[in-house]
Tab-separated table of C-alpha atoms in Angstrom:
chain	number	residue	atom	x	y	z
H	600	MET	CA	-11.770	-13.365	-6.092
H	601	THR	CA	-9.206	-15.613	-7.745
H	602	GLY	CA	-6.519	-15.446	-5.079
H	603	PHE	CA	-3.092	-13.962	-4.610
H	604	THR	CA	-0.548	-13.702	-7.422
H	605	ARG	CA	2.983	-13.105	-6.148
H	606	ARG	CA	4.929	-10.629	-8.312
H	607	ILE	CA	8.428	-9.483	-7.448
H	608	GLU	CA	8.571	-5.956	-8.852
H	609	ASP	CA	10.701	-2.942	-8.018
H	610	PHE	CA	9.078	0.456	-8.554
H	611	GLU	CA	9.414	4.181	-8.046
H	612	CYS	CA	6.743	5.533	-5.720
H	613	ALA	CA	4.463	7.835	-7.696
H	614	ASN	CA	3.871	9.902	-4.538
H	615	CYS	CA	7.300	10.476	-2.912
H	616	HIS	CA	9.539	9.060	-5.691
H	617	ALA	CA	11.355	6.649	-3.375
H	618	LEU	CA	12.864	3.645	-5.150
H	619	VAL	CA	11.171	0.578	-3.682
H	620	GLN	CA	12.621	-2.912	-3.890
H	621	GLY	CA	9.702	-5.342	-4.054
H	622	ASP	CA	9.705	-8.758	-2.411
H	623	GLY	CA	6.641	-10.239	-4.083
H	624	TYR	CA	4.325	-9.012	-1.355
H	625	THR	CA	5.107	-5.282	-1.578
H	626	ASN	CA	2.078	-3.271	-2.654
H	627	HIS	CA	2.837	0.146	-1.162
H	628	CYS	CA	5.760	2.464	-0.572
H	629	PRO	CA	7.384	1.742	2.806
H	630	ARG	CA	8.444	5.396	3.133
H	631	CYS	CA	5.143	7.273	2.576
H	632	LEU	CA	2.742	4.257	2.584
H	633	TRP	CA	0.960	5.325	-0.623
H	634	SER	CA	-0.011	2.725	-3.203
H	635	LYS	CA	-1.463	2.560	-6.713
H	636	HIS	CA	-4.836	1.065	-7.616
H	637	VAL	CA	-3.624	-1.633	-10.017
H	638	ASP	CA	-5.121	-4.904	-8.697
H	639	VAL	CA	-8.601	-6.400	-8.664
H	640	ASP	CA	-7.268	-9.407	-6.757
H	641	PRO	CA	-3.890	-9.055	-4.999
H	642	GLY	CA	-1.065	-9.186	-7.552
H	643	ASP	CA	-3.190	-9.631	-10.689
H	644	ARG	CA	-2.568	-6.115	-12.134
H	645	ALA	CA	-6.073	-6.295	-13.681
H	646	GLU	CA	-7.483	-2.998	-12.330
H	647	SER	CA	-7.723	-0.338	-15.034
H	648	CYS	CA	-8.227	2.591	-12.606
H	649	GLY	CA	-4.535	3.187	-11.840
H	650	GLY	CA	-5.396	5.918	-9.325
H	651	MET	CA	-3.283	6.795	-6.327
H	652	MET	CA	-4.256	5.050	-3.102
H	653	ARG	CA	-3.964	7.403	-0.118
H	654	PRO	CA	-3.225	5.786	3.269
H	655	VAL	CA	-6.179	7.045	5.314
H	656	LYS	CA	-6.278	4.946	8.459
H	657	ILE	CA	-4.333	2.431	10.518
H	658	GLU	CA	-6.226	-0.467	12.074
H	659	GLY	CA	-5.094	-3.130	14.510
H	660	ALA	CA	-2.305	-3.166	17.059
H	661	SER	CA	1.454	-3.590	16.936
H	662	PRO	CA	2.896	-5.552	15.253
H	663	GLU	CA	-0.195	-6.481	13.190
H	664	TYR	CA	-1.093	-3.075	11.770
H	665	VAL	CA	-3.351	-2.849	8.732
H	666	ILE	CA	-3.154	0.140	6.395
H	667	VAL	CA	-6.473	1.285	4.928
H	668	HIS	CA	-6.070	2.890	1.493
H	669	ALA	CA	-8.667	4.945	-0.407
H	670	CYS	CA	-8.336	5.506	-4.138
H	671	GLU	CA	-8.126	9.186	-5.078
H	672	SER	CA	-9.761	8.434	-8.464
H	673	CYS	CA	-12.578	5.935	-7.907
H	674	ARG	CA	-12.842	5.975	-4.089
H	675	ALA	CA	-12.307	2.200	-3.770
H	676	VAL	CA	-11.084	1.157	-0.316
H	677	SER	CA	-8.595	-1.625	0.390
H	678	ARG	CA	-6.784	-2.990	3.417
H	679	VAL	CA	-3.265	-4.412	3.518
H	680	ARG	CA	-0.929	-5.508	6.277
H	681	ALA	CA	1.807	-3.067	7.162
H	682	GLY	CA	5.236	-4.340	6.145
H	683	LYS	CA	8.193	-4.903	8.441
H	684	ASP	CA	10.104	-2.163	6.580
H	685	ASP	CA	7.313	0.433	6.726
H	686	ASP	CA	8.335	3.766	8.198
H	687	THR	CA	7.166	3.875	11.805
H	688	ASP	CA	6.782	7.657	11.753
H	689	ALA	CA	4.564	7.455	8.658
H	690	LEU	CA	2.389	4.820	10.350
H	691	LEU	CA	2.095	6.989	13.478
H	692	ARG	CA	1.217	10.101	11.440
H	693	ILE	CA	-1.655	8.265	9.761
H	694	ALA	CA	-2.787	6.683	13.033
H	695	GLY	CA	-2.903	10.165	14.588
H	696	ASN	CA	-4.927	11.672	11.697
H	697	PRO	CA	-8.032	9.520	11.190
């Protein structure tokens, strides 16, 4: 692992089509919590898979939730901290459906 590369990027969520304003740490949609499998190391954009990362589980306790994503294409699993702007209802839906 080479470390974190901060990239400030806005994007359209490929799952729910929300327009997301990135802050350099944003790696998932705050509305539906889906992500894209684009990084080997956080922010490097070196992963060729490009699959959709489904939010499958919430770990931890408030306010330090961690979202567990599983790639729909290659089945890779990653964990990322929930963001302050993440939709609370979306977090609760995932937490209630392990």
